[in-house]
Coordinates of C-alpha atoms in Angstrom, one line a residue:
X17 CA -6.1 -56.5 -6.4
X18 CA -9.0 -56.1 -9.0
X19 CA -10.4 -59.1 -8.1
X20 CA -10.8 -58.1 -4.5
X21 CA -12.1 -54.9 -4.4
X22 CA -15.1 -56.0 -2.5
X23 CA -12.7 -58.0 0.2
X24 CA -13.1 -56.7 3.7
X25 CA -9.0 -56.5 4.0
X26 CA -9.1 -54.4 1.0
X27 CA -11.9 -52.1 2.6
X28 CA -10.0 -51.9 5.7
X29 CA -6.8 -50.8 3.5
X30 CA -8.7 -48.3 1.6
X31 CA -10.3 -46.8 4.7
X32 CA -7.2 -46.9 6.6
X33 CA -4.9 -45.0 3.6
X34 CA -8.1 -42.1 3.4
X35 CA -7.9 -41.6 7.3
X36 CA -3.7 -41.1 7.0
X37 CA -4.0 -39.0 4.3
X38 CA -6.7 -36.6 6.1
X39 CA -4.8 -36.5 9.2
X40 CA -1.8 -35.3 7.4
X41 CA -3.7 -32.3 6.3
X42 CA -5.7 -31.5 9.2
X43 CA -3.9 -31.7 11.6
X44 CA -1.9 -28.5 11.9
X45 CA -5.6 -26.9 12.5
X46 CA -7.2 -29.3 15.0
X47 CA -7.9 -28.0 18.2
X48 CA -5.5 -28.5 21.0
X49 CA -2.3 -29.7 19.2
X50 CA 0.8 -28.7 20.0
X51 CA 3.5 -27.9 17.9
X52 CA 7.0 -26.3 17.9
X53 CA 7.3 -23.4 15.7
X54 CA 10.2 -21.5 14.0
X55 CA 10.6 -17.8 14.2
X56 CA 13.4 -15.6 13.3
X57 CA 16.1 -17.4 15.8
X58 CA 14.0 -18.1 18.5
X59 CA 11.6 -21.6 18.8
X60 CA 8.3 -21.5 20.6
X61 CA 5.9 -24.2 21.7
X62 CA 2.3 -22.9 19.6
X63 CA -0.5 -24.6 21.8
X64 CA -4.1 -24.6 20.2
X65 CA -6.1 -25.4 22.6
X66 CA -9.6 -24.2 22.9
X67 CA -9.1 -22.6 26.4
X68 CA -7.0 -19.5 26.6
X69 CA -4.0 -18.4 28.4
X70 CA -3.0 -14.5 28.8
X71 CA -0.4 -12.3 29.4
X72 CA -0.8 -9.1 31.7
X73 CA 1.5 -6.5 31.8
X74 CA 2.2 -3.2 33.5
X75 CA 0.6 0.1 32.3
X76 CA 2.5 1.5 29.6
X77 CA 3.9 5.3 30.0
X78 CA 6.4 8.0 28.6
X79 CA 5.6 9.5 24.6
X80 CA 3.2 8.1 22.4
X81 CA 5.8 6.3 20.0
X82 CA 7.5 4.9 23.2
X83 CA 4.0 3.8 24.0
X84 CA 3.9 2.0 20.5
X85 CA 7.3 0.8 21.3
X86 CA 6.5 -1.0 24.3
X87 CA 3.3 -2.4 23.5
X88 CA 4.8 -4.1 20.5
X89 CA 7.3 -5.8 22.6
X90 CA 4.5 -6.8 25.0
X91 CA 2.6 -7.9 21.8
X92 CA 5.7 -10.0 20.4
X93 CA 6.6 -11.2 24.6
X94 CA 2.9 -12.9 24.6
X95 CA 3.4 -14.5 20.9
X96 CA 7.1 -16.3 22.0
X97 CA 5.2 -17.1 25.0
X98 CA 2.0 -18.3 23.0
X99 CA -0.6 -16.1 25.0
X100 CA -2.7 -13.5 24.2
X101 CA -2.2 -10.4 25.4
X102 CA -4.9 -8.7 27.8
X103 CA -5.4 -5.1 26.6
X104 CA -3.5 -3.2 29.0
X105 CA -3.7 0.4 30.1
X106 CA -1.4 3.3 28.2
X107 CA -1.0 6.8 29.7
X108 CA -2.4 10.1 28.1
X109 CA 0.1 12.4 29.6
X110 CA 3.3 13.2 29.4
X111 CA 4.2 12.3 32.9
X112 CA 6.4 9.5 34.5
X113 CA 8.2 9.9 38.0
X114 CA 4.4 10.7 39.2
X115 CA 2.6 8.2 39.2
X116 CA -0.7 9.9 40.2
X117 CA -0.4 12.2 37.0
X118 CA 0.0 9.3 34.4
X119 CA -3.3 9.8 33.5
X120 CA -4.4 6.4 32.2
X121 CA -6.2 5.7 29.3
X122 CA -7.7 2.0 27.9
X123 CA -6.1 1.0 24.8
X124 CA -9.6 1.0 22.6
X125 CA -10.2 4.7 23.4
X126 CA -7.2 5.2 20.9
X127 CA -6.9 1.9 18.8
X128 CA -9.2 0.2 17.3
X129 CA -9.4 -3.4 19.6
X130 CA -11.4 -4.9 17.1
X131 CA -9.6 -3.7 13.7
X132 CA -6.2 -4.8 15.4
X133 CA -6.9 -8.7 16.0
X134 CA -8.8 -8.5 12.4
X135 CA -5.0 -7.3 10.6
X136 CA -3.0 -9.0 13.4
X137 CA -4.5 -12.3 13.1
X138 CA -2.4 -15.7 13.2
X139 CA -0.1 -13.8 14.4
X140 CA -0.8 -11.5 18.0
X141 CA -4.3 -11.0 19.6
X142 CA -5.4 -8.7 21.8
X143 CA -7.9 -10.1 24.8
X144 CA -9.6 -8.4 27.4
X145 CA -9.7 -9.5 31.2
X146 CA -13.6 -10.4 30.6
X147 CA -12.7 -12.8 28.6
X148 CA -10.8 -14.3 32.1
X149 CA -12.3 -17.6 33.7
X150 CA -10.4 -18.0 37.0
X151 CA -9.2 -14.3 38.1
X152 CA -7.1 -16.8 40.7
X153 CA -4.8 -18.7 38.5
X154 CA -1.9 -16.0 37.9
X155 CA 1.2 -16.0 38.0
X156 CA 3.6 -13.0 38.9
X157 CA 6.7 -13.3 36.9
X158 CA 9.2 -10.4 38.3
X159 CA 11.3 -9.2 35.1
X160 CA 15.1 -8.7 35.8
X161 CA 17.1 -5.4 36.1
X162 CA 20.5 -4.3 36.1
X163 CA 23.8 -5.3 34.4
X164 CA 23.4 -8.9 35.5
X165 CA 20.0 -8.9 33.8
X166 CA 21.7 -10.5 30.6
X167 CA 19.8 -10.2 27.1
X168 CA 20.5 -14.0 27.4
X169 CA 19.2 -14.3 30.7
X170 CA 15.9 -12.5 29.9
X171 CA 15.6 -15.0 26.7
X172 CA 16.2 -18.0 28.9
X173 CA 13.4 -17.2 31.6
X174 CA 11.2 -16.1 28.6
X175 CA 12.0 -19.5 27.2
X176 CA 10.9 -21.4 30.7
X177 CA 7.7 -19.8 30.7
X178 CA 7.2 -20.8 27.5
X179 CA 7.5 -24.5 27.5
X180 CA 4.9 -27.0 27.8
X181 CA 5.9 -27.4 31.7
X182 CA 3.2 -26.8 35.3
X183 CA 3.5 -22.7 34.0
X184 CA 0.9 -23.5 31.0
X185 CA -1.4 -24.2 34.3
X186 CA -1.7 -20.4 35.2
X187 CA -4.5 -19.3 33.0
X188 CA -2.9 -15.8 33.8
X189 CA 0.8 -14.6 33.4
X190 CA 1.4 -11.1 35.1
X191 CA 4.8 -9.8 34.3
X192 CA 5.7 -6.9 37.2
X193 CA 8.7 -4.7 36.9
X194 CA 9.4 -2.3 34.9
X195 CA 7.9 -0.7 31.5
X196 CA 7.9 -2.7 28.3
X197 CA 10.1 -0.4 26.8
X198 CA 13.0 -1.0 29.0
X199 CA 12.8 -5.3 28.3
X200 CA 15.1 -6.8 26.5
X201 CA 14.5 -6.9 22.7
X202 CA 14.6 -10.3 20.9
X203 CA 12.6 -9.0 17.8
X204 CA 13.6 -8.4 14.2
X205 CA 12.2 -4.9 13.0
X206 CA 9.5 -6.7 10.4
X207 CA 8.2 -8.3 13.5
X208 CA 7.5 -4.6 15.2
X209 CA 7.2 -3.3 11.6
X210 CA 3.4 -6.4 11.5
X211 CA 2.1 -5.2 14.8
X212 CA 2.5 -1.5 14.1
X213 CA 0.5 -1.6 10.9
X214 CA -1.9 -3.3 13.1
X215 CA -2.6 -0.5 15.1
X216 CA -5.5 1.6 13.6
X217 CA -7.0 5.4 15.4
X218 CA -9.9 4.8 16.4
X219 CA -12.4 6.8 14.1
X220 CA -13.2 10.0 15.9
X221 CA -9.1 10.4 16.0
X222 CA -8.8 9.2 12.2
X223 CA -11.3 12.0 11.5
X224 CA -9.5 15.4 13.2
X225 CA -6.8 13.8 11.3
X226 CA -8.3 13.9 7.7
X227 CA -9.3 17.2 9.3
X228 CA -5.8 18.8 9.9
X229 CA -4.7 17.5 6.5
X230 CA -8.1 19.0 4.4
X231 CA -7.2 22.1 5.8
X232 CA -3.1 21.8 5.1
X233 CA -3.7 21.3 1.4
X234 CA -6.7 23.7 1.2
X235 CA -4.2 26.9 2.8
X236 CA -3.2 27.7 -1.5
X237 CA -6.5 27.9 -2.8
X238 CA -9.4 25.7 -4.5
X239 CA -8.4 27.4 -8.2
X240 CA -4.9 25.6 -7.8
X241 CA -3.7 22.6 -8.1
X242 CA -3.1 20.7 -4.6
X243 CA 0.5 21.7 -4.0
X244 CA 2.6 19.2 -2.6
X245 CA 3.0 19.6 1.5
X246 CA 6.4 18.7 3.3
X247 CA 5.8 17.6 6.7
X248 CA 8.9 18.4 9.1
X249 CA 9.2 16.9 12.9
X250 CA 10.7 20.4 13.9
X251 CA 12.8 19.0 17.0
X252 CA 13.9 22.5 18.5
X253 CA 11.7 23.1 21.5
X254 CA 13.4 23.2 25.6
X255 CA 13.5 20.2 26.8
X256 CA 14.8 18.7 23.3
X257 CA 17.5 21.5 23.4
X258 CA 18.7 20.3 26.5
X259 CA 18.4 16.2 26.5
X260 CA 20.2 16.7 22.3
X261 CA 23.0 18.7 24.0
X262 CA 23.9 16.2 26.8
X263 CA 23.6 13.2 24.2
X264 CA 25.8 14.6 21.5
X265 CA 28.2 15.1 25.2
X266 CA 28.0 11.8 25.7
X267 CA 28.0 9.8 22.1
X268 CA 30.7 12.5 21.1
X269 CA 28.6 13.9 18.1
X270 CA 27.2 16.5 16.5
X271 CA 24.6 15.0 14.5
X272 CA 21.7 15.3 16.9
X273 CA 21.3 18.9 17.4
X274 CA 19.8 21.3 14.5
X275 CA 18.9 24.9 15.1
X276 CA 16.1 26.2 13.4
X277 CA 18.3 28.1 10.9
X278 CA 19.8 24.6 9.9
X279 CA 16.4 22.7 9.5
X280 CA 15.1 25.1 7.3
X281 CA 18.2 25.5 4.8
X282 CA 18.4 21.5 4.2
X283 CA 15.1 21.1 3.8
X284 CA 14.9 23.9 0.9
X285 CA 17.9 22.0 -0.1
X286 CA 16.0 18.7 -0.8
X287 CA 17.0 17.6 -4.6
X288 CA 14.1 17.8 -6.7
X289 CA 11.5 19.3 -4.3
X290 CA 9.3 21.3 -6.5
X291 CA 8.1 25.0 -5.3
X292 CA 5.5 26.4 -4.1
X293 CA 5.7 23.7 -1.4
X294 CA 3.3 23.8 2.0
X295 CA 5.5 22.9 5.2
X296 CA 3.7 21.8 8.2
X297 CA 5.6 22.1 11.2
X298 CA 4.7 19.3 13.7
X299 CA 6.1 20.9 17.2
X300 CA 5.4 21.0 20.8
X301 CA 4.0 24.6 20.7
X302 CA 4.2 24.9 24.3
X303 CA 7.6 23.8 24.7
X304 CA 8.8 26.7 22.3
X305 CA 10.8 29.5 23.7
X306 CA 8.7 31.8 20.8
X307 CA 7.1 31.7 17.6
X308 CA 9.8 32.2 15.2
X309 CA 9.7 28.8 13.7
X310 CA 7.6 30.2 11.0
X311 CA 10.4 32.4 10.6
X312 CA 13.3 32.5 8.2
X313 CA 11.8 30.3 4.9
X314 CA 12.4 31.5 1.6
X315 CA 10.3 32.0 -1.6
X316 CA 8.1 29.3 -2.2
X317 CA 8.0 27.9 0.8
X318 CA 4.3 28.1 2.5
X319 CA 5.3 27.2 6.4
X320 CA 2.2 26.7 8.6
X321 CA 2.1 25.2 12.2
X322 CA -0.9 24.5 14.4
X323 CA -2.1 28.0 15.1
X324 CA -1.3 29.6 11.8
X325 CA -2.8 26.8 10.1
X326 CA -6.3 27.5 12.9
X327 CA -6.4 24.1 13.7
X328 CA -5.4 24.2 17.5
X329 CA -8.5 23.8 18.8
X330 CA -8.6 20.5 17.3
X331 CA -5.9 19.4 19.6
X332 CA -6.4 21.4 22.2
X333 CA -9.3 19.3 23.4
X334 CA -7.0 16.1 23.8
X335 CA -4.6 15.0 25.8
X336 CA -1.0 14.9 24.9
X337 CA -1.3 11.2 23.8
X338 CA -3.9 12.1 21.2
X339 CA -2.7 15.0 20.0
X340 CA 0.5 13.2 19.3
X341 CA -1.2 10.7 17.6
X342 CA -3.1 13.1 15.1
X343 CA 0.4 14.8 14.9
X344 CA 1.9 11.1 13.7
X345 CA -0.5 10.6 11.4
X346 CA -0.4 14.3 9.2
X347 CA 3.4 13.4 9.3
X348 CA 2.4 9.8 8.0
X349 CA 0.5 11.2 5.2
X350 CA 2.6 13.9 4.2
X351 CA 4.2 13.7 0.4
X352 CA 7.2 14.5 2.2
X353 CA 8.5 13.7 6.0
X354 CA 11.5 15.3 7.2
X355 CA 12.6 14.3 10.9
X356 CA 15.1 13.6 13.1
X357 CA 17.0 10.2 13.2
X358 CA 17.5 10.6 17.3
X359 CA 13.5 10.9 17.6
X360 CA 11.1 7.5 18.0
X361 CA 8.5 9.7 16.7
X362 CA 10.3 10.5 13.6
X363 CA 11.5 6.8 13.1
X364 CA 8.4 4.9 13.2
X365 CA 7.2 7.6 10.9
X366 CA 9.8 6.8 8.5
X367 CA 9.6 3.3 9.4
X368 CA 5.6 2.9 8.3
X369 CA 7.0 4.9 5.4
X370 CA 9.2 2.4 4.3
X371 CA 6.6 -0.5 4.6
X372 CA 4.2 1.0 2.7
X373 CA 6.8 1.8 -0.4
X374 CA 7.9 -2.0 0.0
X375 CA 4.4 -3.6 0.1
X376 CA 3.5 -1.0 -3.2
X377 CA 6.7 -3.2 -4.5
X378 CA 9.3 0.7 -5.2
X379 CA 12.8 0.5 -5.2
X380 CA 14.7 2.3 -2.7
X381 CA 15.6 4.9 -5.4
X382 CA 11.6 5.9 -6.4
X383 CA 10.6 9.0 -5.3
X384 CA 7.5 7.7 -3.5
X385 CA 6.8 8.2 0.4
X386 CA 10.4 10.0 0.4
X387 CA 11.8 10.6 3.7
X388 CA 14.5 12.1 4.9
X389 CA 16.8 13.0 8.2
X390 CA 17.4 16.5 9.0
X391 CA 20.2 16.3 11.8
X392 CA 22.6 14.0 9.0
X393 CA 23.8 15.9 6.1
X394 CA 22.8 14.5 2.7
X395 CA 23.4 15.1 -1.0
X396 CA 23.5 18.8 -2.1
X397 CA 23.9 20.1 1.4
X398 CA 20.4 18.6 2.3
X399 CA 18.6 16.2 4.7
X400 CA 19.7 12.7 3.8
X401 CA 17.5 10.3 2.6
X402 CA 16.2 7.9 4.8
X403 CA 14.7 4.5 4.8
X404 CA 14.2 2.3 7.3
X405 CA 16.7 -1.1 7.4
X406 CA 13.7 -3.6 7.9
X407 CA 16.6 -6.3 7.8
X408 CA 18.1 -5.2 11.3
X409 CA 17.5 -8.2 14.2
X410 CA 16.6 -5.3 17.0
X411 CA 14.9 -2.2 17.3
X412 CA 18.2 -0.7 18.8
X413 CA 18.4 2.3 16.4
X414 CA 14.6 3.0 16.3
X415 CA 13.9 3.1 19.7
X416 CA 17.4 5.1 20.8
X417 CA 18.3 7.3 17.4
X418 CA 21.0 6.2 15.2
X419 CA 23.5 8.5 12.6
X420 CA 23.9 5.4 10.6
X421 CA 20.7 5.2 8.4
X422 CA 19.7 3.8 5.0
X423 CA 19.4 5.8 1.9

């Protein structure tokens, strides 16, 4: 063809091979393709439109890492359904058979909104209902209960809603029912493991944080050394007492339950924990039946809880949410956590944990972010170590407590 070059066929060719070529890489990012996507076992239809749909759903209650639970799975609903998710409404108490007392609180007064679609982007977003066109094109879509309410059959109407069929019409899909925490799970634990390290305090939280741990590894003096501190989820307050008992009943057990005396002998029975050593005792102070948790530790331990350590007016200004939140994160930042593997609060601990020591590329036997589980005896007549199986296809064990955890 080198005689020809200047031929209008050739031209047309030329053009015609550039425009093929262009399209094959473009094309995945134009606006308002649709595509079928891959994740984990389950397909999707991935629709990127310019115009927005949403998903809405109900206000999210019970403890803070139930919270985190549940709005993950809301996050991770709204991705297999290709929506955003409007920013819905957690609860700062405690409360959850009254509904007047659930105290609700937006989502941004304790997360960064901003920070969270920054990290989590390409993957969930987080909208808010201005961002809403037509307030009249929803959809109520009533989640199943009960024993008939298959895993599969929650899948399936997931799947329905999902497809390009008249449903991608509702700008708007409100799911009613019950909390997030009680759907179904279809989610492999690096897809909750994304969203949590997604979710930032916002800064005047972040702060009384850095706050609480200044003043942990200040308590053995400027002319030292920073001692290590040795954070441990002290599970040993009433209503724990009581809900540990009936379970261990129930799952025929005696792995959930530790007494005080117990918590404190397999923690100073940690191999190769170095003394002096601080211990910070996160615990419900008012749920104790008295003090004596700072009772009991031997030499070179340095045990301090919120009132010892004068940093209870720091959290008594919040509400419970925050305070557990400025709780999760001194545990989070501890040089070592010791918790309890029946507690969500102690599993997403150790479950950020583990992240973090993956994504700083450790093996499982480096000594870095070293956690470990109190209830479960370990090597030496301590805690057993602890890491989080980021391979598991559920968030069973996280969300409900396991005796069967990685070391």
């Amino acid at each position: 063809m080198g005689g020809n070059r200047n031929s209008i066929a050739f031209k047309c060719v030329f053009v015609l091979v550039a425009v093929l070529i262009l399209r094959a890489l473009l094309l995945p990012s134009i606006p308002g393709i649709v595509s079928r996507v891959e994740w984990g076992n389950i397909a999707y239809i991935r629709n990127d439109s310019q115009e927005s749909r949403f998903l809405e759903v109900p206000q999210i209650v019970w403890g803070l890492n139930n919270q985190k639970i549940a709005f993950a799975r809301a996050c991770l609903t709204a991705r297999m359904l290709n929506r955003t998710l409007l920013m819905p409404s957690l609860s700062a108490s405690l409360f959850y058979k009254e509904v007047d007392l659930l105290q609700p609180i937006s989502f941004d007064k304790v997360f960064q909104f901003q920070k969270f679609n920054e990290l989590c982007n390409g993957f969930v977003q987080l909208g808010r209902y201005s961002d809403l066109s037509n307030r009249t094109r929803v959809l109520e879509l009533q989640k199943g209960s009960g024993r008939k309410w298959t895993l599969e059959r929650d899948l399936e109407q997931l799947r329905e809603h999902g497809k390009g069929s008249s449903f991608e019409n509702y700008e708007v899909i409100k799911i009613i029912g019950k909390n997030p925490f009680l759907w179904h799970d279809h989610w492999p634990v690096k897809d909750y493991a994304k969203v949590f390290e997604c979710l930032v305090l916002v800064e005047e939280f972040a702060k009384e944080a850095d706050r609480v741990v200044s003043k942990i590894r200040g308590e053995v003096g400027s002319s030292l050394k920073p001692l290590p501190y040795v954070a441990v989820h002290m599970r040993v307050e009433i209503d724990w007492m009581i809900h540990c008992k009936k379970l261990e009943q129930r799952l025929n057990t005696n792995q959930i339950c530790s007494s005080k005396d117990e918590i404190i002998e397999r923690v100073a029975s940690i191999p190769g924990l170095e003394t002096p050593a601080v211990v910070y005792l996160a615990v419900a102070d008012k749920l104790l039946r008295n003090s004596s948790v700072l009772e009991g530790w031997g030499e070179g331990f340095l045990p301090f809880e919120k009132k010892k350590l004068g940093v209870e007016g720091i959290y008594s200004k919040y509400p419970y949410l925050i305070q557990s939140a400025i709780d999760y994160e001194v545990c989070l930042r501890a040089d070592i956590f010791v918790g309890n593997s029946f507690s969500t609060f102690s599993s997403l601990i150790v479950l950020e944990r583990t992240q973090k020591m993956i994504k700083k590329g450790e093996s499982e036997s480096n000594k870095t972010w070293p956690s470990y589980a109190y209830n479960i005896k370990g090597e030496s007549n301590g805690p057993k170590r602890w890491i989080t199986n980021m391979s598991d296809l559920s968030l069973q064990a996280i969300s409900y407590g396991t005796t069967h955890i990685s070391s």
